[in-house]
Coordinates of C-alpha atoms in Angstrom, one line a residue:
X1397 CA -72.2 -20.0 -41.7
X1398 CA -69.7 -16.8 -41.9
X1399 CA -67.6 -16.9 -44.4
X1400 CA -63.7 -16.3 -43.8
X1401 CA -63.7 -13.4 -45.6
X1402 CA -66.2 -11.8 -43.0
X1403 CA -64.4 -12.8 -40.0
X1404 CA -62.8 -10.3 -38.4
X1405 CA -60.1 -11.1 -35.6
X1406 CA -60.7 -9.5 -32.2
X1407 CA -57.6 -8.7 -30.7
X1408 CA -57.7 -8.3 -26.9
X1409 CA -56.2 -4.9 -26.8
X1410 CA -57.9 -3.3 -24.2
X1411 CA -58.4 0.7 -23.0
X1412 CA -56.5 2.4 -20.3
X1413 CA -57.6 1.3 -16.8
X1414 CA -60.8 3.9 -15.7
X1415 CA -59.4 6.6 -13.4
X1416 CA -59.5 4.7 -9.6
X1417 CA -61.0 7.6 -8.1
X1418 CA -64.8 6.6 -9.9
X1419 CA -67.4 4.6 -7.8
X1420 CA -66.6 1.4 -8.2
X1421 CA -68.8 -0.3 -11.2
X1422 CA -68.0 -3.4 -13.8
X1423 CA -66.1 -2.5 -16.4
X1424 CA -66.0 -5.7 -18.4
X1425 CA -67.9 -9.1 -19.2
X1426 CA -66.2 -12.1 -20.3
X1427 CA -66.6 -15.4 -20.7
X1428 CA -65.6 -18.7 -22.8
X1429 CA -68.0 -21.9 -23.8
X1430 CA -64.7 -23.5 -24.4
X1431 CA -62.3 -24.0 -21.4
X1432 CA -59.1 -23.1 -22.4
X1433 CA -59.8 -21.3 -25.7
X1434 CA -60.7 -17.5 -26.7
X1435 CA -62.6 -15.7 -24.6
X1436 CA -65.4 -13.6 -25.2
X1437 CA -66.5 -9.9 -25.0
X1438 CA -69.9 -9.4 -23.8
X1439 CA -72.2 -6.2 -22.6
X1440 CA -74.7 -8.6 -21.0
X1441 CA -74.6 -11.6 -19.0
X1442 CA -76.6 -14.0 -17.3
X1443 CA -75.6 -15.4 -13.8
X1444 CA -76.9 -18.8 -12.7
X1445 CA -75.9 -20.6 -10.1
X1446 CA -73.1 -22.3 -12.4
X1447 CA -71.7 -19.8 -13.5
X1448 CA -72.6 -16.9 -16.4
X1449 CA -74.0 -17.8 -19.9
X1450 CA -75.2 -15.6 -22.8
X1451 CA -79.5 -15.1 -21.5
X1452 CA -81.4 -17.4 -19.1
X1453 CA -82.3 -19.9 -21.6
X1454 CA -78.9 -20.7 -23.0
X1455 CA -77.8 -24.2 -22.2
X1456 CA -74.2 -23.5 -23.5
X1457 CA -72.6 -21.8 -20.2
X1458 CA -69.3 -20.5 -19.3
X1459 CA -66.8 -23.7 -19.3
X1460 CA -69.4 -26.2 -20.6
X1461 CA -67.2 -27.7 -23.1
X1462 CA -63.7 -29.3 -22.7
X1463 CA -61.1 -30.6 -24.8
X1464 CA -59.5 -34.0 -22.9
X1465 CA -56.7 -35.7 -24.1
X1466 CA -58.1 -38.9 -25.9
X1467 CA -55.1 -41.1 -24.5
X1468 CA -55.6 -40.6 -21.2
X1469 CA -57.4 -43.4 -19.1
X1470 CA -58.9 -40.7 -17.0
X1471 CA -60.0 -37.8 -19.7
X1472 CA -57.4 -35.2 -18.5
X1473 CA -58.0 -31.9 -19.9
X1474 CA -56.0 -29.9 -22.4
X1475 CA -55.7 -25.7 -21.7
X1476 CA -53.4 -23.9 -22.9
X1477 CA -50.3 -24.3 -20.6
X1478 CA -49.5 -27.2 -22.5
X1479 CA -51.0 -25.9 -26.0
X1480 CA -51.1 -22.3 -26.6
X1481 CA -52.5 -22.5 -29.5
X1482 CA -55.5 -23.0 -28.3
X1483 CA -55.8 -19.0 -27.4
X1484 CA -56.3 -18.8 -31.0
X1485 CA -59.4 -21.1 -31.1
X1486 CA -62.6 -18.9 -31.6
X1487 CA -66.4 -20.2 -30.1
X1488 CA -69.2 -18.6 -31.5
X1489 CA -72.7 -20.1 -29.8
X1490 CA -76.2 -19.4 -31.1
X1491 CA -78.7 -21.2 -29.3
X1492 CA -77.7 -24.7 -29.0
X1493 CA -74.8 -24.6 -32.4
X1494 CA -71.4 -23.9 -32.1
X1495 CA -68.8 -22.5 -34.2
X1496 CA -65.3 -23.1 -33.8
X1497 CA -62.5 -21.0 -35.5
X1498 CA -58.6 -21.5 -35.3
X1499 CA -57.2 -18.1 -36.6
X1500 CA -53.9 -19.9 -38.0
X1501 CA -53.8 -16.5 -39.8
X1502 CA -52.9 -14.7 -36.4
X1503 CA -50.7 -16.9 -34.9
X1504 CA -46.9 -16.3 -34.2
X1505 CA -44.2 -17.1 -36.8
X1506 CA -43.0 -19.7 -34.8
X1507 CA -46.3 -21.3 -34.5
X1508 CA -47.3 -20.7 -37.9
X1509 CA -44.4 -22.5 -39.4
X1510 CA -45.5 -25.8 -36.8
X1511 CA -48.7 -26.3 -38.8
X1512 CA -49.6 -27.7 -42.0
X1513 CA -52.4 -25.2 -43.0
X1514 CA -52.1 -21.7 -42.2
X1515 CA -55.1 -20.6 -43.4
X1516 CA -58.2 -20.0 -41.3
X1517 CA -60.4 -23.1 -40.0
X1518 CA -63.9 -23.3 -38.7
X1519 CA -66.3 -26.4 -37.8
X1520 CA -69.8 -25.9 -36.9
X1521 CA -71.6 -28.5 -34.8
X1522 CA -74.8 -29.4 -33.2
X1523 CA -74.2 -29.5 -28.9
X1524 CA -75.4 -33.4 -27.9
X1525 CA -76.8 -33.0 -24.2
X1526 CA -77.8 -36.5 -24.4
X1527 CA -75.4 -40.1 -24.2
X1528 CA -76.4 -42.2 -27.3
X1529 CA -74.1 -44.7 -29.0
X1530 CA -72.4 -42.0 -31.2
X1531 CA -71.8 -39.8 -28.3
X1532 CA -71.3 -41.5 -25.3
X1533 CA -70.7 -40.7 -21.8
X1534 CA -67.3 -39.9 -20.8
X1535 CA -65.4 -39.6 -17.5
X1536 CA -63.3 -36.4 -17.4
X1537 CA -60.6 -35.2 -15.3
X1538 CA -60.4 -31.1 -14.5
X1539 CA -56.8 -30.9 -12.6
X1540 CA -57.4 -33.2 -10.0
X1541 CA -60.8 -33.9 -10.1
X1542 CA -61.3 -36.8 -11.6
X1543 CA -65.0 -38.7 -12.6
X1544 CA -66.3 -35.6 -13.8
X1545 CA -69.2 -36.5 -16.5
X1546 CA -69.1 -35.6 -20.4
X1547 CA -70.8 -35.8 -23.3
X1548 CA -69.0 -36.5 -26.0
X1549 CA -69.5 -34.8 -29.0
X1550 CA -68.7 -37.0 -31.9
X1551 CA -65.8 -38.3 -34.1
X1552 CA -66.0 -35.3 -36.7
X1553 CA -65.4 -32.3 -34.2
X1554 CA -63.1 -34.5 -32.7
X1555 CA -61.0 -35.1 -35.4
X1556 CA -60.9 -31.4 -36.4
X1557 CA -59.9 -30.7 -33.3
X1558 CA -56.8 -33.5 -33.4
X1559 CA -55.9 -31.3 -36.5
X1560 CA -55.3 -28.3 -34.4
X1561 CA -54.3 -29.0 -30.9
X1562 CA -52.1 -32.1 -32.8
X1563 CA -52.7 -34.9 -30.8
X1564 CA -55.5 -37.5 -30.2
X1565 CA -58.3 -35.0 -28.4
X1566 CA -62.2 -35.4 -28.0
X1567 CA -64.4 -32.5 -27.2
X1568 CA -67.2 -33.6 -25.0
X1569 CA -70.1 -31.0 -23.0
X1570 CA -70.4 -31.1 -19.1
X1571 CA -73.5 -33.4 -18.5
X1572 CA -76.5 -30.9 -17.9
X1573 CA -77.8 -33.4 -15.2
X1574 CA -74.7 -34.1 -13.0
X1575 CA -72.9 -31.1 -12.4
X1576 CA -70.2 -31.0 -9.8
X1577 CA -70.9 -29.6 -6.5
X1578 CA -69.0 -28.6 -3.4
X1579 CA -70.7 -27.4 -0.2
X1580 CA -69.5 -23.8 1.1
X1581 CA -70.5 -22.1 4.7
X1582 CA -71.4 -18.6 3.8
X1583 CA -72.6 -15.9 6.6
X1584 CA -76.1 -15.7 6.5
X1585 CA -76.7 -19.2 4.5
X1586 CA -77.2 -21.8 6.5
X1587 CA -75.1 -23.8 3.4
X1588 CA -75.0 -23.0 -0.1
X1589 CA -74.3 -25.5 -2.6
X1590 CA -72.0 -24.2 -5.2
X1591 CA -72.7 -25.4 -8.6
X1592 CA -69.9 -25.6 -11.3
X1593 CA -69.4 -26.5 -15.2
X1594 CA -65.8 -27.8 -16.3
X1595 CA -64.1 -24.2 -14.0
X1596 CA -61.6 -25.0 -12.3
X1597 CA -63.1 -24.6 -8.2
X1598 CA -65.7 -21.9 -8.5
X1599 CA -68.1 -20.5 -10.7
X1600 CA -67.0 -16.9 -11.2
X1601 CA -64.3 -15.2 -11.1
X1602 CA -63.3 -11.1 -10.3
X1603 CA -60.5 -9.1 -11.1
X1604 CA -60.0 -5.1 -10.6
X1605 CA -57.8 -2.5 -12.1
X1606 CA -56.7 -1.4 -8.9
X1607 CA -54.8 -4.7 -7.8
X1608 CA -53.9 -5.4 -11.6
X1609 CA -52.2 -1.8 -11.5
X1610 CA -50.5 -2.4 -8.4
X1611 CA -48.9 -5.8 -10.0
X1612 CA -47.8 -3.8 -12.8
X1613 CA -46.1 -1.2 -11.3
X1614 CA -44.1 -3.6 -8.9
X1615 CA -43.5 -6.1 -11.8
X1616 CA -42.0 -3.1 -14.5
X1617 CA -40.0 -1.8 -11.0
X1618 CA -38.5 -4.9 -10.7
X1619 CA -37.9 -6.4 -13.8
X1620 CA -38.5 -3.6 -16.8
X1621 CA -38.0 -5.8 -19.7
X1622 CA -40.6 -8.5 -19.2
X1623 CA -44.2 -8.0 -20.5
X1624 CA -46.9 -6.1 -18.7
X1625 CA -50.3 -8.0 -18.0
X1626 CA -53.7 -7.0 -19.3
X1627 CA -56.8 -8.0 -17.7
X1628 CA -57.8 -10.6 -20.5
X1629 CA -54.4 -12.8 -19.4
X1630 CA -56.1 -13.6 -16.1
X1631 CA -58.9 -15.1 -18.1
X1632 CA -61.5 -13.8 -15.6
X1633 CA -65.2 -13.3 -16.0
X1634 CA -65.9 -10.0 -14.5
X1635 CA -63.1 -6.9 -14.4
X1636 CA -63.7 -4.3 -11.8
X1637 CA -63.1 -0.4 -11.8
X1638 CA -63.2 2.7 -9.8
X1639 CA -62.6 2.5 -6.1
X1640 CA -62.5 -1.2 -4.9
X1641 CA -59.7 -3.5 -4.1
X1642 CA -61.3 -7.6 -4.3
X1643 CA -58.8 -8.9 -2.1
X1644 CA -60.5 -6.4 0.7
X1645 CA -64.0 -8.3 -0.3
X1646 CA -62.7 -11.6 0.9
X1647 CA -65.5 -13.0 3.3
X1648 CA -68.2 -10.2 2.4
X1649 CA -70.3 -9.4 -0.2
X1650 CA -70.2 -7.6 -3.6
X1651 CA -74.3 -6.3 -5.3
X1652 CA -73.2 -6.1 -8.6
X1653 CA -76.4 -4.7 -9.8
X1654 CA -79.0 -6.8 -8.8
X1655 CA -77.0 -9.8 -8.4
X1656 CA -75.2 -10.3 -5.1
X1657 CA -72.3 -12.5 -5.0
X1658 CA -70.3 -14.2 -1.8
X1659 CA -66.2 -13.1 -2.2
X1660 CA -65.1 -16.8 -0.7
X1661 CA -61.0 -16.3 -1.3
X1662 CA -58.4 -15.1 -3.7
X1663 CA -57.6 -16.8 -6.9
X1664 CA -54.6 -19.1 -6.8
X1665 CA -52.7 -18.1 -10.3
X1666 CA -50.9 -20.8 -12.6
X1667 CA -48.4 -20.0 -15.8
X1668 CA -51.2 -19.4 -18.2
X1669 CA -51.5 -16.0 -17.9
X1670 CA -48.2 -15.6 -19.5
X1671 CA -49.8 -16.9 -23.0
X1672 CA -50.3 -13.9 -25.7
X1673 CA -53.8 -14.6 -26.9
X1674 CA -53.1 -12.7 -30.0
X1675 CA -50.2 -14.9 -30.9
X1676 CA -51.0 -18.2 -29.7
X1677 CA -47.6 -18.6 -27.9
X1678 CA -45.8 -18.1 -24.6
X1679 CA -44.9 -14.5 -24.0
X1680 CA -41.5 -13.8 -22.6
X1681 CA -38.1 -15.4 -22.7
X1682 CA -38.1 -19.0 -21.1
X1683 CA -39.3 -19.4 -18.2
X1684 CA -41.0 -15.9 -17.7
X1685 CA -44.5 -18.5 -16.9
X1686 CA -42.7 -19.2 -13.5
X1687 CA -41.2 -15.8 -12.6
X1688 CA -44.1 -13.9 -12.9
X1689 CA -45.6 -16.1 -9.8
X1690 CA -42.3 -15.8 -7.9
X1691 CA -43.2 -11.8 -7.4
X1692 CA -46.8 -12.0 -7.3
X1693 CA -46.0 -13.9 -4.0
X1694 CA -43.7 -11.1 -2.9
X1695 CA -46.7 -8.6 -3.1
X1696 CA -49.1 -10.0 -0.6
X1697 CA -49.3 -6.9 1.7
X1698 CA -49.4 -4.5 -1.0
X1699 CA -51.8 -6.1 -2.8
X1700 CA -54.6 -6.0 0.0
X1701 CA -53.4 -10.0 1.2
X1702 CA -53.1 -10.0 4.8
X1703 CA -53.9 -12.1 8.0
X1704 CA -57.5 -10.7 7.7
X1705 CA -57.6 -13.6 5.2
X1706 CA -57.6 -17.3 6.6
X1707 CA -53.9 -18.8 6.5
X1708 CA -55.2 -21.7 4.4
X1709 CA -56.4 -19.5 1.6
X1710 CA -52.6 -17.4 1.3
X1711 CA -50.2 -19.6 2.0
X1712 CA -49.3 -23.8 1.2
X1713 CA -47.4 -25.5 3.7
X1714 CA -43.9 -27.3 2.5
X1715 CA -41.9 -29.8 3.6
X1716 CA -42.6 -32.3 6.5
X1717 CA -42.9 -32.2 10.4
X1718 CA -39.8 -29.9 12.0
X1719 CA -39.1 -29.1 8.5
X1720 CA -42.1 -27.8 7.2
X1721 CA -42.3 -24.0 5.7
X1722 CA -44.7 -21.7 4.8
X1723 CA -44.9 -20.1 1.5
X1724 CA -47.1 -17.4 0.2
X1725 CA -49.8 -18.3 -2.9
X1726 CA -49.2 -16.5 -5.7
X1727 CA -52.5 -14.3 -5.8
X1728 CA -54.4 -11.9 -7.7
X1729 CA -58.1 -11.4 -8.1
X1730 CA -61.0 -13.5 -6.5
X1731 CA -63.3 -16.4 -6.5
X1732 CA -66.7 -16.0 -6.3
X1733 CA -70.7 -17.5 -5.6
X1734 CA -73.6 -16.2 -7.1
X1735 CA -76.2 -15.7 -4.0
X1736 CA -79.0 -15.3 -6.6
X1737 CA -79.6 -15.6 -10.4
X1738 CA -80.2 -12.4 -12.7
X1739 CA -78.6 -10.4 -16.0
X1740 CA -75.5 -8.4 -15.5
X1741 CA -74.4 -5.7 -17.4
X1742 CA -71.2 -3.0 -17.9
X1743 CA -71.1 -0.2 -16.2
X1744 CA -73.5 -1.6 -13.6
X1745 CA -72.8 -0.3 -10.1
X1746 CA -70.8 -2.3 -7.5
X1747 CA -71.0 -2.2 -3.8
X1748 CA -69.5 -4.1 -0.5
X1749 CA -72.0 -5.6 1.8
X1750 CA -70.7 -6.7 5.1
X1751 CA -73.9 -9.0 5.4
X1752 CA -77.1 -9.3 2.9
X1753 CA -80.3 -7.8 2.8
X1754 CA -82.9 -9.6 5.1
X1755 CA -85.6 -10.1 2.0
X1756 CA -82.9 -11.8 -0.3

């Protein structure tokens, strides 16, 4: 195991945005065993149809393992809208082990002086794939889905766990052998059956500099004295640059490299985004979780959202009968399906395909 001494703490400070006049090409891989905790730099990728994991063979994908609350009767997650902290908590994978590491060390003051050792933490562990009597089978909840099946993954990374997060928690791993699925119509498929770990709706997820600049611009405009966003607070897998707006994707197709991808709608967001990941807190005075949605809503038509896109996917519908209202989504990036399986890697060429190639 690495010693504390050799860990080094990498902060998610990123480079300016490429210049927008490139081609447009992937400029960043990331990805995180752990739902809800530290995500992870990467030059290489593999994309199955669940999603992106470290090579082909790897068992241990993107969102494969959950933290649920032990108290609840139906396994409801924990991310880090409720526990911050958990930005903090570091996954290391090599082959079928796992390292955790909480960097109390690099948590805010206010954090730091809420726990009871604030030195740095790790716990190793052997992923179970398998239900036996010291791991057995849980049902899990992911937002609203409920009966989603876990294997959990024993008392002693459990209680560790407890330790951090402080409260009754168990870490289980999405069972290799019933993954969720939801059936999607995509041009040119007769169906395609999307495949997902413990993510929230869809296995990938895209974000470019060119709408991320757009939001920033509007949000420093309109309120100069709240925090800007990086890419790494939209916790999203791939992060596009050069000369490509996602939103304008929607319903087509994007060849990243060899790997071709359907662009099925635009990401809903939630508060998390306004966690620091290098602090392990909320960012912002109080309420700043909420506000940022309020004007990501106002910034539909400048952010490429129009009635190009289906109603249903940019706006929810309030209220009842004569009463009812429409209000925008609050928007920014995309969800994506994998069309086919292969290695991705940075700097890897991106194009827009109205339809796919006949021979795919």
């Amino acid at each position: 195991m690495t010693s504390h001494s050799e860990l080094s703490f990498r902060r998610y400070d990123l480079p300016p945005a490429p210049e927008t006049e490139q081609p447009a090409h992937l400029s960043g891989l990331m990805w995180s065993p752990l739902k809800s905790g530290r995500l992870i730099y990467a030059d290489r990728l593999y994309v199955g149809r669940d999603g992106i994991r470290p090579s082909q063979e790897s068992a241990v994908s993107d969102r494969s393992l959950m933290i649920i609350d032990a108290r609840h009767p139906d396994g409801k997650l924990v991310t880090q809208r409720e526990k911050a902290r958990l930005a903090l908590l570091e996954v290391n994978v090599k082959g079928n082990t796992v390292q955790l590491t909480f960097r109390a060390d690099q948590a805010a003051q206010k954090l730091r002086e809420k726990l009871s050792d604030h030195s740095i933490q790790s716990h190793t562990f052997e992923v179970q794939f398998a239900a036996d009597d010291q791991h057995p089978e849980r049902s899990t909840m992911v937002h609203t889905t409920k009966d989603v099946l876990g294997i959990d993954q024993g008392d002693e990374v459990a209680a560790w766990l407890s330790s951090i997060v402080g409260q009754e928690v168990r870490l289980v791993f999405q069972k290799p052998d019933a993954p969720r699925q939801r059936t999607e119509q995509i041009p040119d498929l007769t169906e395609a059956a999307t495949i997902l770990r413990f993510q929230d709706s869809f296995p990938l997820t895209a974000l470019s500099h060119t709408t991320l600049n757009i939001f920033n611009q509007r949000l420093a405009e309109a309120h100069p004295d709240w925090p800007q966003f990086a890419p790494i607070h939209f916790r999203m897998n791939l992060l596009i640059a050069g000369q490509l707006n996602e939103h304008l994707a929607v319903g087509k197709f994007l060849k990243i490299g060899e790997v071709y991808f359907y662009v099925y709608r635009p990401k809903e967001r939630c508060p998390m985004p306004a966690v620091d990941p290098d602090a392990g807190v909320m960012r912002g005075e109080v309420g700043f979780s909420g506000r940022y949605l309020t004007v990501l809503k106002e910034l539909h038509p400048e952010l490429g959202i129009t009635a190009d896109i289906p109603e249903e996917l940019r706006v929810r519908r309030l209220g009842k009968a004569e009463k009812e209202r429409l209000e925008p989504k609050p928007l920014l990036g995309v969800d994506m399906i994998p069309v086919n399986e292969g290695y991705l890697d940075v700097n890897a060429p991106i194009e827009v395909l109205d339809q796919l190639p006949a021979d795919l």
